[in-house]
XYZ file of C-alpha atoms in Angstrom:
772
model
C -70.034 17.181 10.667
C -69.459 20.864 11.265
C -68.339 21.402 14.932
C -68.507 24.702 16.889
C -65.497 23.598 18.896
C -63.343 24.680 15.957
C -64.492 28.254 15.906
C -61.335 29.842 17.320
C -59.075 27.740 15.159
C -61.120 28.567 12.087
C -60.822 32.272 12.707
C -57.061 32.027 12.987
C -56.783 30.092 9.790
C -59.225 32.340 8.016
C -57.283 35.417 8.883
C -53.781 34.029 8.415
C -53.730 31.378 5.723
C -57.133 30.363 4.495
C -57.935 30.270 0.814
C -61.077 28.267 1.480
C -63.968 28.804 -0.908
C -67.712 29.032 -0.190
C -70.398 28.284 -2.758
C -71.043 31.503 -4.726
C -71.176 32.742 -8.285
C -67.800 33.161 -9.947
C -64.610 31.488 -11.125
C -61.795 30.896 -8.635
C -58.268 29.419 -8.723
C -57.581 27.099 -5.822
C -55.368 24.130 -4.864
C -54.380 22.286 -1.688
C -54.672 22.840 1.250
C -57.878 24.761 0.471
C -61.434 23.569 1.207
C -64.668 24.060 -0.702
C -67.853 24.542 1.429
C -71.509 25.219 0.857
C -72.555 28.870 1.292
C -72.797 28.433 5.055
C -69.108 27.732 5.345
C -67.603 25.332 7.836
C -70.015 26.221 10.709
C -73.371 27.098 9.163
C -75.884 25.493 6.828
C -76.679 26.743 3.347
C -79.809 28.947 2.846
C -83.217 28.565 1.182
C -83.814 29.452 -2.469
C -80.085 29.335 -3.389
C -78.949 29.160 -6.999
C -75.172 29.473 -7.377
C -72.618 28.447 -10.035
C -69.022 28.151 -8.817
C -66.143 27.254 -11.162
C -62.898 26.172 -9.552
C -59.742 25.987 -11.683
C -56.203 24.818 -10.773
C -53.650 27.495 -10.010
C -51.141 26.181 -12.574
C -51.928 25.798 -16.243
C -51.975 22.176 -17.357
C -52.945 20.784 -13.948
C -56.200 18.988 -13.228
C -58.528 19.916 -10.347
C -59.507 17.246 -7.839
C -62.212 17.676 -5.178
C -62.742 15.116 -2.410
C -66.096 15.476 -0.608
C -65.354 14.377 2.953
C -68.861 15.484 4.187
C -72.089 15.783 2.186
C -75.712 16.194 3.316
C -78.540 18.043 1.484
C -82.317 17.783 1.555
C -83.146 14.681 -0.398
C -84.623 15.264 -3.843
C -85.169 18.996 -3.323
C -81.660 20.435 -2.930
C -79.223 19.420 -5.692
C -75.497 19.765 -6.484
C -74.583 19.250 -10.172
C -70.899 18.876 -11.151
C -69.623 19.630 -14.686
C -66.301 18.463 -16.208
C -65.165 21.876 -17.437
C -65.173 25.609 -16.876
C -68.924 26.204 -17.378
C -72.293 24.423 -17.349
C -71.990 23.509 -21.051
C -69.399 20.851 -20.165
C -70.230 17.188 -19.672
C -72.106 16.436 -16.445
C -70.126 14.255 -14.058
C -73.096 13.711 -11.745
C -76.089 15.136 -9.836
C -76.086 14.611 -6.055
C -78.717 14.987 -3.300
C -79.366 13.681 0.187
C -76.461 11.637 1.488
C -75.377 10.574 -2.017
C -71.879 12.107 -1.812
C -69.877 12.820 -4.967
C -66.803 11.430 -3.202
C -63.602 12.021 -5.164
C -64.196 14.060 -8.340
C -61.441 14.862 -10.838
C -61.203 16.774 -14.096
C -60.756 14.321 -16.950
C -57.683 14.063 -19.184
C -59.722 15.426 -22.094
C -60.713 18.488 -20.040
C -58.177 20.995 -21.347
C -59.091 23.688 -18.820
C -58.592 21.335 -15.862
C -61.550 23.112 -14.138
C -64.685 21.775 -12.453
C -67.989 23.670 -12.349
C -70.473 23.232 -9.470
C -74.156 24.304 -9.724
C -76.220 24.241 -6.472
C -79.921 24.910 -6.020
C -82.102 24.723 -2.860
C -85.860 25.042 -2.467
C -87.748 27.675 -0.493
C -88.207 25.718 2.708
C -85.692 24.085 4.942
C -81.950 23.628 4.743
C -79.347 21.367 6.182
C -75.567 20.991 6.790
C -74.264 21.061 3.183
C -70.745 19.872 2.423
C -67.057 20.048 3.055
C -64.599 19.138 0.271
C -60.802 19.072 0.013
C -59.345 20.835 -3.039
C -56.161 19.562 -4.686
C -54.443 19.862 -8.056
C -52.579 17.111 -9.823
C -50.345 17.381 -12.846
C -51.777 15.135 -15.608
C -49.860 12.092 -16.727
C -46.835 12.862 -18.802
C -45.859 10.863 -21.869
C -43.868 7.784 -20.851
C -42.195 5.659 -23.522
C -40.675 2.511 -22.026
C -38.269 0.341 -23.986
C -36.378 -2.906 -23.563
C -33.064 -1.810 -24.999
C -30.862 -4.885 -24.812
C -31.182 -8.539 -23.985
C -28.692 -11.352 -23.734
C -29.252 -13.390 -25.795
C -30.526 -10.895 -28.361
C -33.916 -11.350 -30.059
C -34.172 -12.652 -33.601
C -35.203 -10.479 -36.557
C -38.861 -10.987 -35.629
C -38.180 -9.549 -32.166
C -38.483 -12.859 -30.289
C -35.924 -14.261 -27.847
C -35.275 -17.991 -28.163
C -33.543 -20.018 -25.440
C -33.416 -23.543 -24.054
C -34.955 -24.569 -20.714
C -32.758 -23.574 -17.779
C -31.083 -20.696 -19.617
C -30.993 -17.155 -18.256
C -31.958 -13.976 -20.110
C -30.553 -10.590 -19.088
C -32.790 -7.580 -19.715
C -31.909 -3.886 -19.841
C -34.772 -1.360 -19.792
C -35.223 2.392 -19.868
C -37.875 4.995 -20.574
C -38.273 8.447 -22.086
C -40.361 11.000 -20.152
C -41.922 14.119 -21.644
C -41.458 15.978 -18.320
C -39.464 14.281 -15.581
C -38.408 10.709 -14.922
C -36.930 11.179 -11.489
C -38.346 8.743 -8.974
C -39.743 6.439 -11.662
C -39.957 2.713 -10.935
C -39.256 -0.187 -13.296
C -41.212 -3.364 -12.619
C -40.783 -6.602 -14.582
C -43.148 -9.534 -14.950
C -41.363 -12.424 -16.667
C -44.555 -14.306 -17.437
C -43.447 -17.436 -15.577
C -44.470 -16.298 -12.078
C -41.184 -14.469 -11.444
C -40.835 -10.693 -11.150
C -38.030 -8.163 -10.878
C -37.374 -4.460 -10.333
C -34.854 -2.006 -11.725
C -33.454 -1.181 -15.135
C -31.116 -4.210 -15.201
C -32.672 -7.586 -14.394
C -32.310 -11.256 -15.283
C -34.497 -14.337 -15.136
C -33.914 -18.052 -15.572
C -36.697 -19.781 -17.512
C -36.985 -23.342 -16.264
C -39.599 -24.883 -18.546
C -40.313 -24.718 -22.247
C -43.174 -22.592 -23.545
C -44.017 -19.023 -24.534
C -43.533 -16.236 -21.985
C -44.428 -12.567 -22.455
C -42.011 -10.408 -20.481
C -43.623 -7.113 -19.448
C -41.796 -3.962 -18.327
C -44.021 -1.426 -16.504
C -42.553 2.050 -15.952
C -44.400 4.220 -13.388
C -43.574 7.862 -12.570
C -44.047 9.599 -9.196
C -47.273 11.384 -10.171
C -49.954 10.777 -7.486
C -52.200 9.528 -10.265
C -49.757 6.639 -10.703
C -49.060 7.214 -14.387
C -47.464 4.231 -16.105
C -46.838 2.616 -19.490
C -45.801 -0.893 -20.465
C -43.780 -2.624 -23.161
C -43.316 -6.321 -23.792
C -41.009 -8.826 -25.448
C -41.754 -12.524 -26.028
C -39.418 -15.279 -24.829
C -39.753 -18.713 -26.418
C -38.187 -21.444 -24.314
C -37.522 -24.223 -26.782
C -37.556 -27.959 -26.474
C -37.265 -30.221 -29.501
C -40.815 -29.318 -30.544
C -42.009 -26.404 -32.640
C -44.019 -23.842 -30.630
C -47.074 -22.153 -32.158
C -48.314 -18.761 -30.938
C -51.421 -16.910 -32.140
C -51.328 -13.831 -29.884
C -47.965 -12.094 -30.278
C -48.491 -11.005 -33.904
C -51.614 -10.024 -35.795
C -51.888 -11.452 -39.323
C -50.806 -8.063 -40.662
C -47.759 -8.034 -38.377
C -46.887 -11.567 -39.486
C -46.412 -10.153 -42.983
C -44.822 -6.786 -42.193
C -42.677 -7.806 -39.193
C -42.005 -11.526 -39.681
C -42.121 -12.576 -43.334
C -40.873 -9.473 -45.175
C -37.122 -8.857 -45.223
C -36.529 -5.484 -46.817
C -35.651 -2.152 -45.226
C -37.610 -0.381 -47.952
C -40.497 -2.806 -48.318
C -43.660 -1.183 -49.644
C -46.432 -3.474 -48.395
C -50.101 -2.523 -48.152
C -53.659 -3.826 -47.990
C -52.935 -6.898 -45.898
C -56.092 -9.030 -45.710
C -56.674 -12.511 -44.351
C -59.306 -15.108 -43.718
C -59.506 -18.357 -41.782
C -62.135 -20.354 -39.938
C -62.344 -18.016 -36.952
C -62.886 -15.098 -39.355
C -66.252 -16.658 -40.214
C -67.349 -17.680 -36.725
C -65.592 -18.014 -33.386
C -66.570 -21.698 -33.272
C -64.225 -22.485 -36.190
C -60.435 -22.973 -35.925
C -57.863 -20.249 -36.411
C -55.517 -21.472 -39.147
C -52.961 -18.628 -38.817
C -50.062 -18.637 -36.363
C -46.460 -17.730 -35.651
C -44.130 -20.701 -35.193
C -40.809 -20.909 -33.395
C -38.299 -23.766 -33.252
C -34.682 -24.490 -32.474
C -33.615 -24.591 -36.135
C -32.195 -28.090 -35.618
C -35.115 -30.486 -35.354
C -37.029 -28.338 -37.847
C -35.490 -26.538 -40.849
C -36.782 -23.070 -39.924
C -36.172 -21.204 -36.663
C -39.397 -19.182 -36.957
C -41.978 -17.900 -39.363
C -45.645 -18.046 -40.392
C -47.896 -21.104 -40.383
C -51.048 -21.248 -42.521
C -53.170 -24.307 -41.849
C -56.418 -25.863 -43.061
C -57.140 -26.616 -39.403
C -56.272 -25.216 -36.005
C -52.742 -23.796 -36.341
C -51.947 -24.155 -32.646
C -52.464 -27.934 -32.889
C -49.533 -28.201 -35.318
C -47.021 -27.852 -32.463
C -44.960 -30.919 -31.663
C -44.921 -33.716 -30.791
C -46.917 -35.720 -33.315
C -49.561 -36.982 -30.920
C -52.728 -35.470 -32.427
C -54.941 -36.392 -35.358
C -55.331 -33.084 -37.182
C -58.733 -32.786 -38.853
C -60.478 -29.654 -37.611
C -63.105 -27.495 -39.279
C -66.622 -28.005 -40.633
C -68.567 -27.089 -43.759
C -69.325 -23.680 -42.238
C -65.715 -22.892 -43.084
C -65.672 -22.748 -46.859
C -63.018 -23.029 -49.540
C -61.305 -20.545 -51.853
C -62.468 -19.957 -55.445
C -59.086 -18.697 -56.667
C -57.333 -21.786 -55.294
C -59.924 -24.009 -56.981
C -59.388 -22.235 -60.302
C -55.597 -22.397 -60.073
C -55.267 -26.072 -59.091
C -58.566 -27.619 -60.133
C -59.537 -28.717 -56.628
C -62.733 -28.625 -54.567
C -61.451 -26.778 -51.513
C -62.778 -26.631 -47.971
C -61.496 -24.896 -44.840
C -59.382 -22.302 -46.633
C -56.882 -20.047 -44.872
C -55.152 -17.191 -46.674
C -53.171 -14.014 -46.202
C -53.035 -11.580 -49.108
C -51.147 -8.323 -49.542
C -49.935 -5.839 -52.117
C -46.272 -5.008 -52.531
C -43.887 -3.057 -54.728
C -40.578 -4.891 -55.365
C -37.304 -3.010 -55.346
C -35.402 -5.650 -57.315
C -36.165 -7.675 -60.431
C -36.788 -10.912 -58.517
C -38.659 -11.953 -55.392
C -38.244 -15.138 -53.405
C -39.133 -16.797 -50.108
C -38.662 -20.207 -48.505
C -41.365 -22.630 -47.446
C -42.254 -26.262 -46.805
C -45.535 -28.154 -46.694
C -46.585 -30.572 -43.954
C -49.650 -32.809 -43.964
C -51.572 -35.509 -42.144
C -51.934 -37.170 -45.570
C -48.292 -38.290 -45.351
C -49.129 -41.685 -43.881
C -46.589 -44.055 -45.496
C -49.496 -45.620 -47.346
C -52.062 -45.260 -50.088
C -53.244 -41.751 -49.175
C -50.158 -40.342 -50.878
C -51.307 -41.818 -54.178
C -54.835 -40.382 -54.056
C -55.283 -37.477 -51.652
C -53.670 -34.133 -51.190
C -54.798 -30.880 -49.697
C -53.909 -27.913 -51.856
C -52.022 -24.679 -51.433
C -50.747 -21.995 -53.764
C -48.863 -18.728 -53.751
C -50.803 -16.758 -56.343
C -48.848 -13.792 -57.731
C -50.869 -11.250 -59.704
C -49.176 -8.491 -61.683
C -50.605 -5.075 -62.550
C -52.075 -6.480 -65.789
C -54.001 -9.179 -63.929
C -51.767 -12.094 -64.937
C -51.746 -14.807 -62.255
C -49.031 -17.402 -61.618
C -48.563 -19.991 -58.872
C -45.126 -19.824 -57.227
C -45.623 -22.973 -55.091
C -44.319 -25.391 -57.692
C -41.697 -28.125 -57.889
C -38.412 -26.704 -59.274
C -38.026 -26.725 -63.054
C -41.704 -27.741 -63.474
C -45.203 -26.317 -63.319
C -46.330 -29.079 -60.947
C -47.852 -27.742 -57.732
C -46.326 -28.885 -54.447
C -48.840 -31.510 -53.311
C -48.616 -34.739 -51.300
C -49.469 -36.673 -54.474
C -46.605 -34.938 -56.313
C -43.955 -35.237 -53.575
C -43.625 -38.538 -51.708
C -41.293 -41.537 -51.442
C -41.985 -45.013 -52.831
C -43.824 -46.911 -50.108
C -44.598 -49.958 -52.160
C -47.940 -48.635 -53.407
C -48.971 -48.823 -57.039
C -48.128 -45.170 -57.710
C -44.495 -45.581 -56.620
C -42.541 -42.498 -55.649
C -42.916 -38.951 -56.965
C -40.158 -36.336 -56.850
C -38.645 -38.177 -53.905
C -35.687 -35.776 -53.675
C -38.095 -33.081 -52.465
C -39.594 -35.173 -49.650
C -38.423 -34.199 -46.182
C -39.343 -36.771 -43.552
C -42.083 -38.738 -41.823
C -42.776 -37.728 -38.211
C -43.183 -40.854 -36.021
C -45.980 -40.940 -33.466
C -45.323 -38.874 -30.338
C -42.022 -37.599 -31.742
C -40.918 -34.000 -32.390
C -40.921 -31.531 -33.960
C -44.491 -31.056 -35.361
C -47.874 -32.769 -35.140
C -48.204 -33.415 -38.882
C -47.339 -36.945 -40.046
C -44.812 -35.793 -42.664
C -43.349 -32.843 -44.490
C -41.583 -31.875 -47.694
C -38.056 -30.576 -48.013
C -37.509 -26.810 -48.138
C -38.590 -25.101 -51.363
C -37.831 -21.618 -52.652
C -40.728 -19.818 -54.302
C -39.410 -17.244 -56.732
C -40.411 -15.094 -59.667
C -39.063 -12.363 -61.881
C -40.803 -9.041 -61.340
C -40.556 -5.466 -62.530
C -39.114 -3.114 -59.883
C -41.549 -0.379 -58.956
C -44.627 -2.177 -60.278
C -47.605 -3.092 -58.101
C -48.162 -6.784 -57.328
C -50.578 -8.797 -55.221
C -49.713 -12.149 -53.664
C -52.136 -14.534 -52.013
C -50.776 -17.276 -49.746
C -53.597 -19.820 -49.478
C -54.073 -23.388 -48.225
C -57.201 -25.568 -47.927
C -58.461 -29.115 -47.528
C -59.479 -30.809 -50.774
C -62.840 -32.603 -51.109
C -63.444 -32.921 -47.357
C -62.603 -31.408 -43.975
C -60.340 -34.216 -42.780
C -56.559 -34.692 -42.555
C -55.338 -31.106 -42.313
C -52.239 -29.676 -43.941
C -50.072 -26.647 -43.263
C -47.533 -24.509 -45.064
C -44.608 -23.096 -43.053
C -43.025 -19.885 -44.406
C -39.554 -18.960 -43.154
C -39.286 -15.661 -41.294
C -37.434 -12.925 -43.134
C -37.218 -14.920 -46.346
C -39.595 -12.815 -48.445
C -36.937 -10.779 -50.191
C -38.100 -7.724 -52.110
C -34.503 -6.681 -52.806
C -32.172 -4.032 -51.527
C -29.929 -5.855 -49.029
C -26.543 -7.567 -49.249
C -27.555 -10.788 -47.528
C -25.705 -12.680 -44.823
C -21.994 -12.308 -44.045
C -19.659 -14.450 -46.135
C -17.275 -15.951 -43.603
C -15.047 -18.943 -43.038
C -17.014 -19.849 -39.912
C -20.327 -19.785 -41.792
C -18.873 -22.074 -44.472
C -19.710 -19.786 -47.409
C -16.305 -18.149 -47.927
C -14.424 -18.630 -51.188
C -10.776 -19.326 -51.923
C -8.256 -16.545 -52.139
C -7.656 -15.469 -55.706
C -11.337 -15.862 -56.532
C -14.079 -13.282 -56.899
C -17.322 -12.660 -55.001
C -20.056 -10.511 -56.520
C -22.129 -8.475 -54.062
C -25.535 -7.478 -55.384
C -28.285 -5.391 -53.806
C -30.575 -6.644 -56.609
C -31.812 -3.074 -56.988
C -30.413 -1.969 -60.353
C -32.591 1.150 -60.571
C -31.352 2.683 -57.329
C -28.314 4.916 -56.771
C -25.398 3.267 -54.966
C -22.285 4.409 -53.108
C -19.937 1.581 -52.054
C -17.382 1.615 -49.210
C -14.583 -0.686 -48.050
C -12.988 -1.198 -44.642
C -9.999 -3.543 -44.537
C -9.990 -4.040 -40.759
C -13.436 -4.794 -39.307
C -12.147 -4.173 -35.770
C -11.413 -0.485 -36.415
C -14.591 1.662 -36.266
C -15.396 4.316 -38.850
C -12.466 3.434 -41.083
C -14.362 2.828 -44.301
C -13.339 4.547 -47.507
C -15.449 5.160 -50.580
C -14.763 2.922 -53.572
C -14.421 5.377 -56.411
C -16.366 4.727 -59.605
C -18.606 1.998 -58.170
C -22.227 3.154 -58.445
C -24.125 0.104 -59.713
C -26.039 -2.508 -57.721
C -23.206 -5.052 -58.117
C -19.669 -4.969 -56.770
C -16.956 -7.563 -57.462
C -14.679 -8.054 -54.458
C -11.417 -9.978 -54.112
C -10.232 -8.953 -50.640
C -11.340 -9.717 -47.099
C -13.059 -6.796 -45.349
C -16.294 -4.984 -44.551
C -18.168 -3.768 -47.619
C -20.919 -1.177 -47.139
C -23.383 0.451 -49.474
C -25.694 3.449 -49.332
C -28.756 2.842 -51.493
C -31.180 5.557 -52.550
C -34.514 4.830 -54.219
C -35.975 7.976 -55.695
C -39.010 9.115 -53.685
C -39.157 5.759 -51.908
C -36.472 5.501 -49.246
C -32.789 5.518 -48.468
C -30.924 2.937 -46.440
C -27.499 1.450 -45.801
C -26.322 -2.127 -45.448
C -22.985 -3.805 -44.852
C -21.504 -7.271 -45.142
C -18.356 -8.985 -43.910
C -16.570 -10.863 -46.679
C -13.758 -13.309 -45.921
C -11.554 -15.237 -48.315
C -9.854 -18.492 -47.415
C -6.078 -18.580 -47.788
C -5.239 -20.761 -50.796
C -2.614 -23.463 -50.137
C 0.627 -23.738 -52.122
C 1.681 -27.313 -52.731
C 5.355 -28.233 -52.795
C 7.106 -31.109 -54.572
C 6.308 -34.532 -53.173
C 9.375 -36.748 -53.774
C 8.942 -40.385 -54.693
C 8.961 -42.855 -51.813
C 11.352 -45.781 -52.343
C 11.612 -48.985 -50.311
C 14.144 -51.720 -50.976
C 12.123 -54.825 -51.803
C 12.687 -58.316 -53.063
C 8.979 -58.779 -53.926
C 7.964 -55.369 -55.337
C 5.208 -55.030 -52.723
C 5.850 -53.068 -49.533
C 4.068 -50.968 -46.879
C 4.819 -47.279 -47.318
C 4.329 -44.515 -44.732
C 2.726 -41.840 -46.906
C 2.874 -39.236 -44.127
C 6.636 -39.039 -44.687
C 5.739 -36.635 -47.503
C 3.584 -34.339 -45.300
C 6.366 -31.926 -44.403
C 7.609 -31.899 -47.993
C 4.152 -30.960 -49.301
C 3.442 -28.368 -46.580
C 6.751 -26.557 -46.739
C 6.474 -23.623 -44.315
C 2.647 -23.802 -44.166
C 1.098 -24.799 -40.825
C -0.430 -28.236 -40.386
C -3.005 -26.575 -38.097
C -4.312 -24.537 -41.041
C -3.884 -27.043 -43.864
C -4.435 -30.788 -44.154
C -2.646 -33.349 -46.336
C -4.429 -36.422 -47.704
C -3.392 -39.113 -50.172
C -5.566 -40.619 -52.906
C -5.523 -43.427 -55.455
C -6.595 -41.254 -58.404
C -6.444 -37.614 -59.375
C -10.267 -37.441 -59.412
C -10.412 -38.722 -55.838
C -7.869 -36.113 -54.780
C -9.790 -33.276 -56.429
C -13.118 -34.478 -54.975
C -11.591 -35.227 -51.559
C -12.988 -38.749 -51.634
C -11.587 -42.128 -50.601
C -8.478 -40.918 -48.738
C -5.792 -43.579 -48.286
C -4.431 -44.571 -44.866
C -0.994 -43.272 -43.952
C 0.339 -46.845 -43.903
C -0.370 -48.050 -47.426
C 0.790 -51.099 -49.382
C 1.372 -50.509 -53.063
C -0.660 -52.443 -55.634
C 1.726 -51.932 -58.540
C 5.390 -51.118 -58.919
C 6.015 -48.309 -59.532
C 2.636 -46.818 -58.472
C 1.520 -43.204 -58.887
C -0.411 -41.656 -55.997
C -2.022 -38.214 -55.671
C -1.650 -35.894 -52.699
C -4.210 -33.188 -51.818
C -3.293 -30.076 -49.805
C -6.369 -28.189 -48.524
C -7.378 -25.632 -45.926
C -9.147 -27.084 -42.892
C -12.568 -26.230 -44.361
C -11.668 -28.341 -47.419
C -12.921 -25.565 -49.703
C -9.574 -24.573 -51.218
C -7.174 -27.273 -52.418
C -4.401 -28.194 -54.828
C -3.109 -31.629 -55.871
C 0.103 -33.164 -57.158
C 1.475 -36.670 -57.719
C 4.454 -38.810 -56.753
C 5.493 -42.447 -57.099
C 5.868 -45.409 -54.805
C 8.862 -47.538 -55.747
C 9.285 -50.979 -54.163
C 12.691 -51.442 -55.726
C 15.307 -54.124 -55.441
C 18.737 -53.053 -54.205
C 20.069 -50.300 -56.444
C 22.418 -51.248 -59.256
C 25.993 -49.995 -59.370
C 26.998 -49.654 -62.994
C 30.668 -49.919 -63.970
C 32.595 -46.800 -64.795
C 36.012 -45.968 -66.190
C 38.911 -44.671 -64.117
C 39.111 -40.984 -63.409
C 42.377 -39.654 -64.857
C 44.229 -36.392 -64.456
C 47.545 -34.986 -65.678
C 50.182 -34.257 -63.079
C 51.106 -30.655 -62.632
C 54.642 -29.428 -62.693
C 55.339 -30.877 -59.223
C 55.307 -34.373 -60.697
C 54.204 -35.779 -57.312
C 51.307 -37.946 -58.590
C 48.639 -36.081 -56.585
C 45.693 -34.174 -58.145
C 42.154 -33.014 -57.303
C 39.309 -35.122 -58.735
C 35.498 -34.459 -58.995
C 34.111 -37.807 -57.834
C 30.528 -36.759 -58.614
C 31.408 -36.851 -62.306
C 30.966 -40.635 -61.969
C 27.485 -40.541 -60.298
C 25.313 -40.346 -63.413
C 27.070 -43.302 -65.028
C 26.970 -45.344 -61.808
C 23.157 -44.797 -61.489
C 22.430 -45.310 -65.145
C 18.624 -45.199 -65.627
C 17.890 -45.046 -61.904
C 16.426 -41.604 -60.879
C 19.063 -39.411 -59.279
C 16.279 -37.944 -57.077
C 15.760 -41.333 -55.429
C 19.354 -42.294 -54.613
C 22.572 -40.933 -53.195
C 26.027 -42.040 -54.378
C 28.893 -41.960 -51.885
C 32.602 -42.732 -52.421
C 34.926 -44.573 -50.007
C 38.567 -45.760 -49.714
C 37.797 -49.292 -48.454
C 35.101 -51.890 -49.097
C 34.283 -51.919 -45.355
C 33.580 -48.170 -45.357
C 31.436 -48.516 -48.505
C 29.431 -51.281 -46.815
C 28.860 -49.290 -43.613
C 28.444 -45.935 -45.335
C 31.076 -44.408 -43.036
C 33.822 -41.967 -43.938
C 32.394 -40.926 -47.280
C 34.927 -38.955 -49.298
C 34.258 -35.360 -50.213
C 33.076 -35.114 -53.786
C 36.054 -32.922 -54.598
C 38.924 -35.182 -53.488
C 42.711 -35.210 -53.847
C 44.180 -38.673 -54.086
C 46.776 -39.802 -51.550
C 48.406 -42.426 -53.725
C 48.595 -42.810 -57.427
C 46.321 -45.474 -58.845
C 44.093 -45.055 -55.774
C 41.150 -47.508 -55.712
C 37.641 -46.054 -54.990
C 34.733 -48.057 -53.570
C 31.110 -46.910 -54.150
C 27.883 -47.084 -52.153
C 24.434 -46.311 -53.716
C 21.677 -45.696 -51.089
C 17.894 -45.137 -51.455
C 16.979 -41.668 -50.178
C 13.682 -42.860 -48.703
C 15.087 -46.051 -47.160
C 18.678 -46.006 -45.974
C 18.581 -49.754 -45.485
C 18.176 -50.185 -49.217
C 21.678 -49.842 -50.692
C 24.390 -51.536 -52.703
C 28.134 -51.313 -52.038
C 30.986 -52.361 -54.310
C 33.103 -55.138 -52.761
C 35.947 -54.403 -55.131
C 37.256 -51.113 -56.344
C 34.850 -49.717 -58.897
C 37.412 -47.391 -60.436
C 40.824 -45.861 -59.764
C 42.076 -42.355 -59.489
C 44.970 -42.154 -61.947
C 47.473 -39.303 -62.188
C 49.502 -39.342 -65.364
C 53.047 -38.163 -64.479
C 55.960 -37.414 -66.738
C 57.611 -40.606 -65.592
C 54.621 -42.609 -66.595
C 54.482 -40.790 -69.846
C 58.197 -41.602 -70.520
C 57.642 -45.192 -69.598
């Protein structure tokens, strides 16, 4: 209430500092610490028969006026204060106030460009009362705040979802852009599991499996408390597939999950499922996420003839949702000749950049029951591609056929009368209460594909439905990022990924966009940034490469888009196989145990055993196919026996083969030879130099010189022991010098033969001998 005790103070303020405003006609600029009073000011009441219009605007352009009525009392239903959200009485009325009905805190709206408030007061001809006291303040409107979650460890997948296992920790890094000033801003995190954090760098350990939406809220220091939020989903994976129906809209499932093309032209996304008809029916559309181990796909789109969320693992539900309110699909009926119920579809238009399209999928169904259902019943689905001329084709067919992918067309032989059908395309049965999905069985992974005309308009309809009834639901899982409209180079080709080729071979890179302009680049060392060089003369969509490195391409589609892509290509070092000598063991039976690994070092040469492996095989075919390797300790089955040795890199992609023999030989034979003779020189001393090795070939006869060594000795004892072998170029010490011979197996030194008597003599023909 207005108090006379303040009169002296008021006068001081009024004279020295006051910018207070009394109700009167006119427009005034005011902000804190000013007050707004009725016409009587702080001490008096307003008068009879008043009719004033006061407009108060903020002192600074762009601000918003705020008025807080701390006191308010007028004659009830005869004296009125009307407040307008603008700079005149043509603006929207905020409220009309009388009696003790105080306006309280009144603020110019965000849409009020002027930031002003207009006050109209009227009083009748009799009686008056206290009036009001209001605090004036000005607040800068909320600035634009754009929060972002810049980095996470681990990083999200291509669909923008982080996948981890229970008990793992995710690190988050956030920031924000401010249109005015970000000083003093706060960063608050809600991890969706009951835990929170603050700051730009935070982390959280997710203890249980499930789906968690992590929310970053950035708030500036504006008194209005201006803030914006951004989110990122975290899927904590167990062995079961997780289904989510909130993160992505059906349109986003196509444009952000399924499509993998930087220049994808997708439009007119439409969809329908049970919940599209009435909220009481199931929603057959969802986003799925798995670990990529228990289920072939890590994430993607699920279309179901029942409730999509029920398809999560384990298999402990009987899936049969939906009623006759949820109808079928006429186009599916026409394409497959079925009577469909409970149809779910997503349809969209697209313009391909390449001359082919493809995507990966599998079907799962409750009709996989290891029994007679597989012979008689199958829900139906199709991927109906329509070209610009209206021609329709179904892409969901068994490879090399026109047969649609149905339970009745893809199942194993379970002993029923119908036997099996295309069993190689069946995936697995899902036992009760086991991961990864709730369906009783699924197919293998299929690739739907079709030739198309780049730049033409196409429509595709992905549709699934129950056939003949509403029971035993089915679902089709589409792999995220697999709908390829062309224009990219695909995944890296690396040794670690297992898709590298052998050195000396060729790899063809193809953007599959032959009508676009291309500039290709090569960088030999991926670790050095910005070191790529243009490959002169290469302007087509295909590039043949023969060297390891980073290959990049700039692609330009006229009036469509421009983008760049790169790929790491690695080649595996090709092994070089060296000669594998025969292995010989002295044998009386012709059957012996050989240590094949004795040839490892011979085959490897200077190549590392850590980078290349050596295996031995019975046949050349086995060696080439890397099948049926022999143990290192191997007993021959024939004599001699040819074996094959394979030298390969550790990935077993690049290999070469060669052969050698196993010889379980008896003691080597020493064949007789003639004496070695030489003419004496002029010294006539009976001593000359002889080449003993000239006798080796005759001594060995038909025995391979590569398998045996021949040594020469002066006594039978030395020949027997192998000691004191003579040099092959030898000068005799006596004339008619006897020579003893030892023949030894190279691979088995214990296998030898030694002459007990002199095998030949070294004879020097002297003049005396000649005279005699």
